[in-house]
PDB file of C-alpha atoms and ligand atoms in Angstrom:
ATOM      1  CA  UNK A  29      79.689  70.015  72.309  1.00 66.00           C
ATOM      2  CA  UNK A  30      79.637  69.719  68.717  1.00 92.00           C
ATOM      3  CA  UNK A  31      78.491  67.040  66.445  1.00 98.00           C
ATOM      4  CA  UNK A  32      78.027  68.910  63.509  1.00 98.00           C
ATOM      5  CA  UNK A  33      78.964  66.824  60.245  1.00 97.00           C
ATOM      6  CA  UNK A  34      78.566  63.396  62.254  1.00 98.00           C
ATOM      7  CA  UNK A  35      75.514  60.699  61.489  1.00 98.00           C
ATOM      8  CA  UNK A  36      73.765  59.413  63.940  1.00 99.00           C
ATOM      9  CA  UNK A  37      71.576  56.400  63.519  1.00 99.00           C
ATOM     10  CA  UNK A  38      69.177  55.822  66.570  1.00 99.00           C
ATOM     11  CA  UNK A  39      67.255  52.470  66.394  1.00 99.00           C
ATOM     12  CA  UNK A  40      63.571  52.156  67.260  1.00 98.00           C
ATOM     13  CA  UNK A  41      63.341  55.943  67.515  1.00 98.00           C
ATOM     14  CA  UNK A  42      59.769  57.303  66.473  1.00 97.00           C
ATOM     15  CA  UNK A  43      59.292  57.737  70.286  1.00 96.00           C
ATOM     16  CA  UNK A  44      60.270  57.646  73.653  1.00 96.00           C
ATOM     17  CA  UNK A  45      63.791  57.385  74.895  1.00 98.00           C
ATOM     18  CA  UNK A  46      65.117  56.604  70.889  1.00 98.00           C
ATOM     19  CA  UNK A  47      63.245  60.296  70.047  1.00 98.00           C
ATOM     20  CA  UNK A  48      64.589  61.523  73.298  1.00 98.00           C
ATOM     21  CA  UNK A  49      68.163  60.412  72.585  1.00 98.00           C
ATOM     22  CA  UNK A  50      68.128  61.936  68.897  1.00 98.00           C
ATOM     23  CA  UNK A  51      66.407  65.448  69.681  1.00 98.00           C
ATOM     24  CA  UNK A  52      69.570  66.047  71.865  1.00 98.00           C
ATOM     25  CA  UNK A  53      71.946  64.775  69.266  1.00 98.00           C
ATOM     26  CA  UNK A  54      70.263  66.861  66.530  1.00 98.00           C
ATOM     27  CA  UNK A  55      70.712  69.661  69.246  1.00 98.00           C
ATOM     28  CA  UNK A  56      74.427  68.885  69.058  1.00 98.00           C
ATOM     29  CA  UNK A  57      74.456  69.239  65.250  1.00 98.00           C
ATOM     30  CA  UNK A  58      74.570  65.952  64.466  1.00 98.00           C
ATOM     31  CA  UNK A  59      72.652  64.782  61.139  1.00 98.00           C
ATOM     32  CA  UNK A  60      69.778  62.074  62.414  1.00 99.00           C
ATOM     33  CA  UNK A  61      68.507  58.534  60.775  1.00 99.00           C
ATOM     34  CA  UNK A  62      65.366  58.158  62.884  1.00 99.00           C
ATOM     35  CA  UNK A  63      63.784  54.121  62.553  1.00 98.00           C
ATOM     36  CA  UNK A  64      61.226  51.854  63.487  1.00 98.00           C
ATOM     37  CA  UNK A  65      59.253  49.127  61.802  1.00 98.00           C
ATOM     38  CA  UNK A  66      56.161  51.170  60.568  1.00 98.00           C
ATOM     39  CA  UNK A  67      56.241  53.531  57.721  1.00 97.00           C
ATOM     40  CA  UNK A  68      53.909  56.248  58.947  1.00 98.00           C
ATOM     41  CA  UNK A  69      53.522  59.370  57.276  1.00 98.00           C
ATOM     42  CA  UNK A  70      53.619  60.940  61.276  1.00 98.00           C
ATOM     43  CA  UNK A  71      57.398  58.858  61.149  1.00 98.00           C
ATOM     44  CA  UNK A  72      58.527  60.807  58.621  1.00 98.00           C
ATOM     45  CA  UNK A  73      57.103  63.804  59.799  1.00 98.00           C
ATOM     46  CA  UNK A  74      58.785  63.848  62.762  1.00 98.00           C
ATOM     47  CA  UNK A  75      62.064  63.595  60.813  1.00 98.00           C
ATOM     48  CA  UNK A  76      61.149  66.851  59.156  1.00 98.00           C
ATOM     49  CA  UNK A  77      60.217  68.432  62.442  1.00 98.00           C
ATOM     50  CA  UNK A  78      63.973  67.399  64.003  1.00 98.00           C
ATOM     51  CA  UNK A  79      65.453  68.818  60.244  1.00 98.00           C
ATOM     52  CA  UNK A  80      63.063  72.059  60.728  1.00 98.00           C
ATOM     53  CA  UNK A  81      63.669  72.962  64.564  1.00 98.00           C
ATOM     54  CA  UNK A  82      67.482  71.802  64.848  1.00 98.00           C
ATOM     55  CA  UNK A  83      68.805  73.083  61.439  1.00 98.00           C
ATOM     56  CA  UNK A  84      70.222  69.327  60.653  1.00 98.00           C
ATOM     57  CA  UNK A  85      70.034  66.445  58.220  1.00 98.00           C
ATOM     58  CA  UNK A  86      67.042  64.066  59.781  1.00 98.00           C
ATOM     59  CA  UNK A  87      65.405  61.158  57.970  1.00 98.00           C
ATOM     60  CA  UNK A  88      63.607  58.466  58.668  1.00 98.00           C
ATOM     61  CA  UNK A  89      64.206  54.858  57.571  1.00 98.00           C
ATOM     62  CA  UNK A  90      61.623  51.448  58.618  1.00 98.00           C
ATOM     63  CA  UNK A  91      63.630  48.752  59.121  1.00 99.00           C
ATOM     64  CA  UNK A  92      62.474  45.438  61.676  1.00 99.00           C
ATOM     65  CA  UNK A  93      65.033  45.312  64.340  1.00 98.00           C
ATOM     66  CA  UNK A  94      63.348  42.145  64.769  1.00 98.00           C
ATOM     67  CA  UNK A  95      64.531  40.592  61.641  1.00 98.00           C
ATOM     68  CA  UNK A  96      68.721  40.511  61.118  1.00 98.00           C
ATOM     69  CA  UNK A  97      68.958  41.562  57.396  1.00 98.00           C
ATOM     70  CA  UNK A  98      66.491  44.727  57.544  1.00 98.00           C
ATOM     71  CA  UNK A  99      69.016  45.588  60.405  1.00 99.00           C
ATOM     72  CA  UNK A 100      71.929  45.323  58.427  1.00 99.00           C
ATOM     73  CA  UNK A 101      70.144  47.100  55.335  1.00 98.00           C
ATOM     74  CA  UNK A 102      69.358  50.197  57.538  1.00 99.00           C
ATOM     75  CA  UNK A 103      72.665  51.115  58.538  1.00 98.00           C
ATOM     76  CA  UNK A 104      73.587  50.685  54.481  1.00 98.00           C
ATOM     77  CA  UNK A 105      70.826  52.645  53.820  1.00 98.00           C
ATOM     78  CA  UNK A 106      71.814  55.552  56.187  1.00 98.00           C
ATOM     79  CA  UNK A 107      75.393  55.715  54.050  1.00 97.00           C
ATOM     80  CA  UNK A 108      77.325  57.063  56.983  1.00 98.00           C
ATOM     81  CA  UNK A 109      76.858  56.103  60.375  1.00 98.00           C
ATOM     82  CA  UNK A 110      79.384  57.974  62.969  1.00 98.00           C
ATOM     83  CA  UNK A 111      77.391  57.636  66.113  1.00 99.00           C
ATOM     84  CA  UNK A 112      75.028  54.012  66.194  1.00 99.00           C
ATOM     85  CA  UNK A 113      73.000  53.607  69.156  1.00 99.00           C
ATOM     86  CA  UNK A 114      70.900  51.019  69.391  1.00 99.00           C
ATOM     87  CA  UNK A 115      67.788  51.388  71.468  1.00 98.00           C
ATOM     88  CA  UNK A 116      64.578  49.487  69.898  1.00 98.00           C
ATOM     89  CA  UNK A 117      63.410  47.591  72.703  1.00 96.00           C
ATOM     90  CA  UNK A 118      60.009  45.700  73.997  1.00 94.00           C
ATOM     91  CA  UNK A 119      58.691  44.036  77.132  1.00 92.00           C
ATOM     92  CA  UNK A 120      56.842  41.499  78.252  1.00 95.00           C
ATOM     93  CA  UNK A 121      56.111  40.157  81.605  1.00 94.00           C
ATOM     94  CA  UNK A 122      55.530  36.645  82.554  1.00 97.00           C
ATOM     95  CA  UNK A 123      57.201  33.763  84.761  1.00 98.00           C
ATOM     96  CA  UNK A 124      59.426  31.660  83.156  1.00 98.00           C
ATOM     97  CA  UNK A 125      57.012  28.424  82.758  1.00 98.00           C
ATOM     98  CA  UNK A 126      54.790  30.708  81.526  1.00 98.00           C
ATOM     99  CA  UNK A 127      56.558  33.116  79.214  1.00 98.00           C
ATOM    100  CA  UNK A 128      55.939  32.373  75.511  1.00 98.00           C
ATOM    101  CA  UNK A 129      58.554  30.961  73.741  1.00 98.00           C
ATOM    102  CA  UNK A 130      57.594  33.756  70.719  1.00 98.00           C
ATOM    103  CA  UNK A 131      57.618  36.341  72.921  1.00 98.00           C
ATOM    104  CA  UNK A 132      61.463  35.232  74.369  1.00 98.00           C
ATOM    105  CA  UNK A 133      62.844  35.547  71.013  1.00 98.00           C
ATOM    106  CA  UNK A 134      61.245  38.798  69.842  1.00 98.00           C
ATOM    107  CA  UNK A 135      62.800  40.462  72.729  1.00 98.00           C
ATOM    108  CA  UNK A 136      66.201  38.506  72.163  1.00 99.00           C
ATOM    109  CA  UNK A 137      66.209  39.337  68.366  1.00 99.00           C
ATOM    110  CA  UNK A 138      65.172  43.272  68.830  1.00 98.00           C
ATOM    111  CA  UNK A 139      66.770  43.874  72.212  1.00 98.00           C
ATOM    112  CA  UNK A 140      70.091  42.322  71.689  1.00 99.00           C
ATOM    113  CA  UNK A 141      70.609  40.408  68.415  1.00 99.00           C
ATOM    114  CA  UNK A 142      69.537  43.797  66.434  1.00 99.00           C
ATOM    115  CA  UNK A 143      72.625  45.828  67.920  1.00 99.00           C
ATOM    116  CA  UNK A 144      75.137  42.851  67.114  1.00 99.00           C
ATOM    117  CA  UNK A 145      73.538  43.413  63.414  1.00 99.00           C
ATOM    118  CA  UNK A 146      74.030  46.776  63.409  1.00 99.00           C
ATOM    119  CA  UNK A 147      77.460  47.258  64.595  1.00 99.00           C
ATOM    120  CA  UNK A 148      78.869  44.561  62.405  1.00 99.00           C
ATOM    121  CA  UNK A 149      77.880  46.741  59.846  1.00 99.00           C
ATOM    122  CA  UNK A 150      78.674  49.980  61.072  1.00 99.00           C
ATOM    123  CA  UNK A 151      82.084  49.481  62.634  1.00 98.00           C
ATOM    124  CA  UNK A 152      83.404  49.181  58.971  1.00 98.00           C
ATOM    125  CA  UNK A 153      82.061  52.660  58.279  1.00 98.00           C
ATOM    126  CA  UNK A 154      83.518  54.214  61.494  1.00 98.00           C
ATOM    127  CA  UNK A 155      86.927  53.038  60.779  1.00 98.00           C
ATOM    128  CA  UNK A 156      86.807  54.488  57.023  1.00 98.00           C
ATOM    129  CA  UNK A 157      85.609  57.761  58.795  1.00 98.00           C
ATOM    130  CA  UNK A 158      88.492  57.345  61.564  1.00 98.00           C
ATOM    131  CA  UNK A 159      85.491  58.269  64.476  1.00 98.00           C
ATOM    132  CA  UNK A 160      83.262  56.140  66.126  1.00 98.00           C
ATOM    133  CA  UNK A 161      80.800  56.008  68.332  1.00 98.00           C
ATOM    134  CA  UNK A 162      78.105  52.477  69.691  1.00 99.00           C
ATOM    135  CA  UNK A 163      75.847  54.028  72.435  1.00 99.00           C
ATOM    136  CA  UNK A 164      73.897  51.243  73.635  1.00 99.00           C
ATOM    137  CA  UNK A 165      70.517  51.559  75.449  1.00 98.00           C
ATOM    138  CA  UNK A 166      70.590  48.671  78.478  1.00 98.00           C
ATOM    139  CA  UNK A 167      68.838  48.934  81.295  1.00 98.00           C
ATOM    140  CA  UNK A 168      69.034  49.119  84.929  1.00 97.00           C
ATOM    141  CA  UNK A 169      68.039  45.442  84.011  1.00 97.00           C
ATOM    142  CA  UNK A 170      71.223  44.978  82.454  1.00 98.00           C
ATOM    143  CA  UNK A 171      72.901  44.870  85.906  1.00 98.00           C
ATOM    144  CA  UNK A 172      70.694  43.249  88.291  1.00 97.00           C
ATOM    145  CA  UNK A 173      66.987  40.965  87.814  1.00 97.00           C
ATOM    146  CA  UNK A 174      63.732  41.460  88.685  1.00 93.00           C
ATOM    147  CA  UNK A 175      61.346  38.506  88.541  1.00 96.00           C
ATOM    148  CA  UNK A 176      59.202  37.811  85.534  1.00 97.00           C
ATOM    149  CA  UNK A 177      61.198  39.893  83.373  1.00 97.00           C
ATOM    150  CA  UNK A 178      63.448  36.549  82.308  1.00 98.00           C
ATOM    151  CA  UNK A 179      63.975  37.954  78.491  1.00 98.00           C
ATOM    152  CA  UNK A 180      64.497  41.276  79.138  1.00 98.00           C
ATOM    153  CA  UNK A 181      67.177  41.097  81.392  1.00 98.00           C
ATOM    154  CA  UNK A 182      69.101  37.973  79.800  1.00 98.00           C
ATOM    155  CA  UNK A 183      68.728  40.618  76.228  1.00 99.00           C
ATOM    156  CA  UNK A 184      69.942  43.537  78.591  1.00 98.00           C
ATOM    157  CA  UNK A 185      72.684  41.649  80.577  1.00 98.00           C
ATOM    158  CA  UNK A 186      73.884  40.502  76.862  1.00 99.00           C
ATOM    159  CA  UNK A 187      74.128  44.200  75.666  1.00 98.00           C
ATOM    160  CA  UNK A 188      76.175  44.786  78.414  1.00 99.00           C
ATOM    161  CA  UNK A 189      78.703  42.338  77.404  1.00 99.00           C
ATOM    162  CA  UNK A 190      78.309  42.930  73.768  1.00 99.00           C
ATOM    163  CA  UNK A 191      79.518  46.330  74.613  1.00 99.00           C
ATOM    164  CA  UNK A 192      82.424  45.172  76.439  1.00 99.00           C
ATOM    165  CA  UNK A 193      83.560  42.990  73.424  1.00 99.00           C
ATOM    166  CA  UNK A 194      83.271  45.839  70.874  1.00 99.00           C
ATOM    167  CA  UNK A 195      85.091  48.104  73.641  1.00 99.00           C
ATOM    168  CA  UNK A 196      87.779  45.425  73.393  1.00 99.00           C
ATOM    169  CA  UNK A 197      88.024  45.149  70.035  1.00 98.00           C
ATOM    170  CA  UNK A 198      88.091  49.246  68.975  1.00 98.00           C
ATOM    171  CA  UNK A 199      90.080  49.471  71.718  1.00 98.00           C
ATOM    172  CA  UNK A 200      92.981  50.985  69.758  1.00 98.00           C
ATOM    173  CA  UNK A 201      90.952  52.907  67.582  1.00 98.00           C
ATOM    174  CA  UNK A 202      89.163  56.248  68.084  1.00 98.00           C
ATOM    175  CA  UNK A 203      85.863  54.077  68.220  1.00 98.00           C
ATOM    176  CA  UNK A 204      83.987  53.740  71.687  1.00 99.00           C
ATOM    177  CA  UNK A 205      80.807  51.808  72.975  1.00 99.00           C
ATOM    178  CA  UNK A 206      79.506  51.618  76.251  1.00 99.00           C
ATOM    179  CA  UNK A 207      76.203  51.251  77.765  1.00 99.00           C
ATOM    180  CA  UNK A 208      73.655  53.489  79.366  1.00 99.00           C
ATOM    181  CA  UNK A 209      71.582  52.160  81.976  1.00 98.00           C
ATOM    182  CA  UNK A 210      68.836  53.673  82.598  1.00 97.00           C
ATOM    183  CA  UNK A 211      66.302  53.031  85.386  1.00 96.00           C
ATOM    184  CA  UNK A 212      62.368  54.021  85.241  1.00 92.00           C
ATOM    185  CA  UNK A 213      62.056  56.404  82.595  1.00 95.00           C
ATOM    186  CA  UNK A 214      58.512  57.320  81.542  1.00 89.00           C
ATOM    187  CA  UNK A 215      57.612  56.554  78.077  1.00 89.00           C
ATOM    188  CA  UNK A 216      55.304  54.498  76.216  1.00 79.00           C
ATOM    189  CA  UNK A 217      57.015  51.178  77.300  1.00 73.00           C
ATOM    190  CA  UNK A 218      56.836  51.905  80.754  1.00 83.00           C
ATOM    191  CA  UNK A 219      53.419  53.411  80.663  1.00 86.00           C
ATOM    192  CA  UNK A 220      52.390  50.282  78.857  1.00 88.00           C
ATOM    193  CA  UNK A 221      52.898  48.519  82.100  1.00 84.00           C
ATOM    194  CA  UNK A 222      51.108  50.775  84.573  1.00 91.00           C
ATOM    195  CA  UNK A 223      47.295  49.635  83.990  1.00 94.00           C
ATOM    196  CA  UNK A 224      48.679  46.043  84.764  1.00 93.00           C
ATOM    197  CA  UNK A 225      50.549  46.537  87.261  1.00 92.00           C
ATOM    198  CA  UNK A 226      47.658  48.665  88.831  1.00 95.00           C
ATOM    199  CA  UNK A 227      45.590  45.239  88.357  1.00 96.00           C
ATOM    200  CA  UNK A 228      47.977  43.047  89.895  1.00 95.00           C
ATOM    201  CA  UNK A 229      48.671  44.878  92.798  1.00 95.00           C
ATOM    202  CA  UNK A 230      45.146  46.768  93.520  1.00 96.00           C
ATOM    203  CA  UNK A 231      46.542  49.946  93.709  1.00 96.00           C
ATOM    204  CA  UNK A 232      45.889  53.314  92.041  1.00 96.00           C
ATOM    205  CA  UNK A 233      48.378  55.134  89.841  1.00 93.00           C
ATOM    206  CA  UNK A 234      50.028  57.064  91.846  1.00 92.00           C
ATOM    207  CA  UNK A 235      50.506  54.528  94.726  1.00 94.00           C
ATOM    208  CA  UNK A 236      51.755  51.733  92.026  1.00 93.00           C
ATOM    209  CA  UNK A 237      54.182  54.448  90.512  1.00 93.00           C
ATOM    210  CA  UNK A 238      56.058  55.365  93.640  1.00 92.00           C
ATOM    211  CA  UNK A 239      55.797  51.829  95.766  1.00 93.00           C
ATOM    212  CA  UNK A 240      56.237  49.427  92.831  1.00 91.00           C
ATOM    213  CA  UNK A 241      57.658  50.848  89.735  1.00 89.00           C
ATOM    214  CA  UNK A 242      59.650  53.242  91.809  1.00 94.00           C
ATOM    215  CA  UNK A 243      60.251  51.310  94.910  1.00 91.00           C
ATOM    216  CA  UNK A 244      63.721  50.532  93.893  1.00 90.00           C
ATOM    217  CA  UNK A 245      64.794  54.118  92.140  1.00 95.00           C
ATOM    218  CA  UNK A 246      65.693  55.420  95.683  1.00 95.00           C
ATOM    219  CA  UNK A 247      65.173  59.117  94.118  1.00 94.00           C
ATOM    220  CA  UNK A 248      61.503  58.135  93.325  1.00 91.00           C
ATOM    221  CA  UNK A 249      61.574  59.962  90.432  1.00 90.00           C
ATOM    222  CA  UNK A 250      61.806  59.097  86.705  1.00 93.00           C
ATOM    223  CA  UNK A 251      64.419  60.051  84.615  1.00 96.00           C
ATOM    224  CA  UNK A 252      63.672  61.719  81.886  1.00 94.00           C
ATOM    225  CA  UNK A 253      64.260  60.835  78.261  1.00 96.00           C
ATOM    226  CA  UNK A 254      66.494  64.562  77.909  1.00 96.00           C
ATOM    227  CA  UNK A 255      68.630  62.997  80.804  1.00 97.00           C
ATOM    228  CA  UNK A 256      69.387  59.686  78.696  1.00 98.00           C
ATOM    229  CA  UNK A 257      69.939  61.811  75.327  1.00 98.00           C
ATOM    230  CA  UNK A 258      72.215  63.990  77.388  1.00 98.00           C
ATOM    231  CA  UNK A 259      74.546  60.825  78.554  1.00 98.00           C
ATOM    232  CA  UNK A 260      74.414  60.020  75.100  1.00 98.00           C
ATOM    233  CA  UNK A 261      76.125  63.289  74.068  1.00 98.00           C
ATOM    234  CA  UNK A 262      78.171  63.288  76.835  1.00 98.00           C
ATOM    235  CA  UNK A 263      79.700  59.742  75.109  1.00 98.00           C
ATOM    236  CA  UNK A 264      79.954  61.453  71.857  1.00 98.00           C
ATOM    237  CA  UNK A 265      82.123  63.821  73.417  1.00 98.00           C
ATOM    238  CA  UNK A 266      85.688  64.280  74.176  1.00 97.00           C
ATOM    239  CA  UNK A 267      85.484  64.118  77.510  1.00 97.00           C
ATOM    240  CA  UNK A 268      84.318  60.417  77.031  1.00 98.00           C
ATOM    241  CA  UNK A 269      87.284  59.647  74.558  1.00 98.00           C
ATOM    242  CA  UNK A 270      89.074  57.355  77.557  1.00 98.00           C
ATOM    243  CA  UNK A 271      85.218  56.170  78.580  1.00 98.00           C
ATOM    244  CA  UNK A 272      84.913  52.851  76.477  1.00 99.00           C
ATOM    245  CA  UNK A 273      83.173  49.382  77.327  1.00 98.00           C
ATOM    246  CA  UNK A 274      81.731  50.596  80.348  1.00 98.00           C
ATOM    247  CA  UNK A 275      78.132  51.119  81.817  1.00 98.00           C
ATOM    248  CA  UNK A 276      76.814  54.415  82.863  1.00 98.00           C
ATOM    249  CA  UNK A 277      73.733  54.581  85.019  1.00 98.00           C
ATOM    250  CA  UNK A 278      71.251  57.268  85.220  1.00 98.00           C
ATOM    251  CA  UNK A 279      68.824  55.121  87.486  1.00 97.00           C
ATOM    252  CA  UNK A 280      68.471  57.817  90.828  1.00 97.00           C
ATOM    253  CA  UNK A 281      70.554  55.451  92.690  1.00 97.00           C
ATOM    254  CA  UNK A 282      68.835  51.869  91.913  1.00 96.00           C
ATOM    255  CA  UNK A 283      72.057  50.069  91.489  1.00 96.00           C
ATOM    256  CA  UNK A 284      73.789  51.705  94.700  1.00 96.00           C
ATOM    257  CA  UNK A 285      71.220  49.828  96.624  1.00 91.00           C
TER     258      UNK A 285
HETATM  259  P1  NAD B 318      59.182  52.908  73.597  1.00 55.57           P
HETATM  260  O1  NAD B 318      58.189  51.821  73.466  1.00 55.57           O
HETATM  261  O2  NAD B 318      58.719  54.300  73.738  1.00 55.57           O
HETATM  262  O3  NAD B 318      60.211  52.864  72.409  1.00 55.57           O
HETATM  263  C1  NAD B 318      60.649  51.684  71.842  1.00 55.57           C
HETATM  264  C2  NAD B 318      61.077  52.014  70.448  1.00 55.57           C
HETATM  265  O4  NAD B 318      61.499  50.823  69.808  1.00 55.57           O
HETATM  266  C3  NAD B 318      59.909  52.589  69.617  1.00 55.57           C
HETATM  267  O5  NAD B 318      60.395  53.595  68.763  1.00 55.57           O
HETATM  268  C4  NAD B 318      59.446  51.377  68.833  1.00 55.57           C
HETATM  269  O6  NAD B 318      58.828  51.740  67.624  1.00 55.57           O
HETATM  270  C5  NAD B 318      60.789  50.706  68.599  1.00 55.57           C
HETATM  271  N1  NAD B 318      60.650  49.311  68.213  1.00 55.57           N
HETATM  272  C6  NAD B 318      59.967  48.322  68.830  1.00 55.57           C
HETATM  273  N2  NAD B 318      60.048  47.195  68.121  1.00 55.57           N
HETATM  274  C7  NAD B 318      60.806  47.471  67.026  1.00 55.57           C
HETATM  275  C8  NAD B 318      61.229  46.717  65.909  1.00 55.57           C
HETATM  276  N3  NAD B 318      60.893  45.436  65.748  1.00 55.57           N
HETATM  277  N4  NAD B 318      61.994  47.354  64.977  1.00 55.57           N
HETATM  278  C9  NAD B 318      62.310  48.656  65.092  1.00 55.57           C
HETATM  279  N5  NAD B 318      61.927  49.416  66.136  1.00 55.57           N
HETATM  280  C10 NAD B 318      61.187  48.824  67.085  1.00 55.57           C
HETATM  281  O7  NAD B 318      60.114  52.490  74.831  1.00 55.57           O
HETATM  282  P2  NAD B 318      61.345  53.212  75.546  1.00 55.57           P
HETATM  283  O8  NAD B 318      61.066  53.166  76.987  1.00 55.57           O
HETATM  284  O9  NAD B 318      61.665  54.488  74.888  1.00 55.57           O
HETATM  285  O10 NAD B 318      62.501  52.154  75.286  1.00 55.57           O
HETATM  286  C11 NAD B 318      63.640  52.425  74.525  1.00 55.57           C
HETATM  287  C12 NAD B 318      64.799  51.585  75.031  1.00 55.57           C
HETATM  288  O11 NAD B 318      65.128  51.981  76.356  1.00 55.57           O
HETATM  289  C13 NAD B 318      64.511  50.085  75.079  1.00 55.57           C
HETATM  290  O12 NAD B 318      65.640  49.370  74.676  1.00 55.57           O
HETATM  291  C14 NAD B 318      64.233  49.860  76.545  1.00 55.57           C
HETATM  292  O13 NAD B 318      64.497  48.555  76.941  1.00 55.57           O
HETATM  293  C15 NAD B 318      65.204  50.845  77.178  1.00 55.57           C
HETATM  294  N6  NAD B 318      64.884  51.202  78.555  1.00 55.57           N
HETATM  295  C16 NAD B 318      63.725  51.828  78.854  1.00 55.57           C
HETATM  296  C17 NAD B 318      63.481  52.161  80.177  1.00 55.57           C
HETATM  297  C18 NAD B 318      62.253  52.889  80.571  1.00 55.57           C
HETATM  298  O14 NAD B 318      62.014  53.023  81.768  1.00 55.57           O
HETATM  299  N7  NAD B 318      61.473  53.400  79.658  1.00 55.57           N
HETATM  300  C19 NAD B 318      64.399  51.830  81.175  1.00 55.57           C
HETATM  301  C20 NAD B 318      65.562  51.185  80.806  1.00 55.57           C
HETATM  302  C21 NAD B 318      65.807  50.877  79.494  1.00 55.57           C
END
């Protein structure tokens, strides 16, 4: 599979699954905009590192995926964006009656709002290049609910059906978007949520991993952040030219159940 000569801009990608996702695109020869909302000297480094061990184009731009016009500036700040997926994403856990109302439209603006930003912006640029390519990053959440998770999975169900609509309307066009779904993967956002869940449910790592966090991945395993960067490329592909305002689980079998 080769990418070589496409730009890819990966959203909220200074770690976990976003740095997962554009390794294995840089691996394909694509040219990589990493983001997030900090402007770290380690950020940048870590576009240097992709440049340095993949032989590609990698930079890094801050932009708040929280805020709609720093969204739209860093796709016109990229210049060309062939493949967009969007994958800056946060948590937080709380019944409804308690959940704060702050914290409900943080995760509505950077989990969903942010890719409805983007694309506007980048669909443009995809039809002047005559290739496209929206990967977006849902969730097993994005299919079915858990409790307490009220803003996540309303922002992942939406990304679902945003990526239906843009399916829809690049239908003719050699654009795609679809939606990966992934289950438990281990990264900093799920890792986050160990030491409470640990507290809530008096159990020690290992137990909470593989009878809560895992209880419904019937594999009991985590997928892994090369797994989900791999789909990715997979959508990028050929192969996937017909594949377009879909959902594709890597989830070890949550959603079968
Ligand atoms: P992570 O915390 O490691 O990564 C989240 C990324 O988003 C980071 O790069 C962070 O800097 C960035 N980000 C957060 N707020 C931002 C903002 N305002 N502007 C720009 N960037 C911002 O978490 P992750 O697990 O890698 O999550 C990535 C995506 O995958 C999220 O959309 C998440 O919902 C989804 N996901 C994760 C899992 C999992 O098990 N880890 C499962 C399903 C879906």
């Amino acid at each position: 599979m080769s990418l070589v000569g496409k730009t890819a801009v990966i959203t909220g990608s200074n770690s976990g699954i976003g740095l997962g996702i554009a390794r294995e695109l840089a691996g394909a020869g694509a040219n990589v905009v990493l983001n997030s909302f900090t402007d770290a000297q380690e950020d940048h480094d870590l576009a240097e590192e992709i440049a340095r061990e993949y032989g590609v184009l990698a930079r890094y731009i801050k932009a708040d995926m929280s805020k709609p016009d720093e969204c739209r500036a860093l796709i016109e700040q990229a210049g060309a964006c062939d493949i967009l997926v969007n994958n800056a994403g946060i948590q937080h856990v709380a019944p409804v009656e308690d959940f704060a109302p702050e914290k409900w439209d943080a995760i509505i603006a950077i989990n969903l709002s942010s890719a409805f930003h983007t694309t506007a912006v980048a669909l443009p640029m995809m039809r002047k290049a005559g290739w496209g390519r929206v990967v977006n990053i849902a969730s097993a959440h994005g299919l079915t609910a858990s409790p307490y998770k009220s803003a996540y999975i309303a922002a992942k169900h939406g990304i679902v059906g945003l990526s239906k609509t843009v399916a829809l309307e690049t239908a003719e066009e050699p654009i795609t978007c679809n939606a990966i779904c992934p289950g438990y993967v281990l990264t900093p956002l799920v890792e986050a949520q160990i030491p409470e869940q640990m507290k809530t449910h008096g159990m020690d790592r290992d137990t909470v991993v593989r009878e809560v966090m895992l209880a419904r991945q019937p594999s009991r395993q985590f997928a892994t952040v090369e797994q989900i960067g791999g789909t990715a490329v997979f959508l990028c592909s050929d192969a996937a030219e017909q594949i377009t305002g879909t959902t594709i689980s890597v989830d070890g079998g949550w959603t079968a159940m």
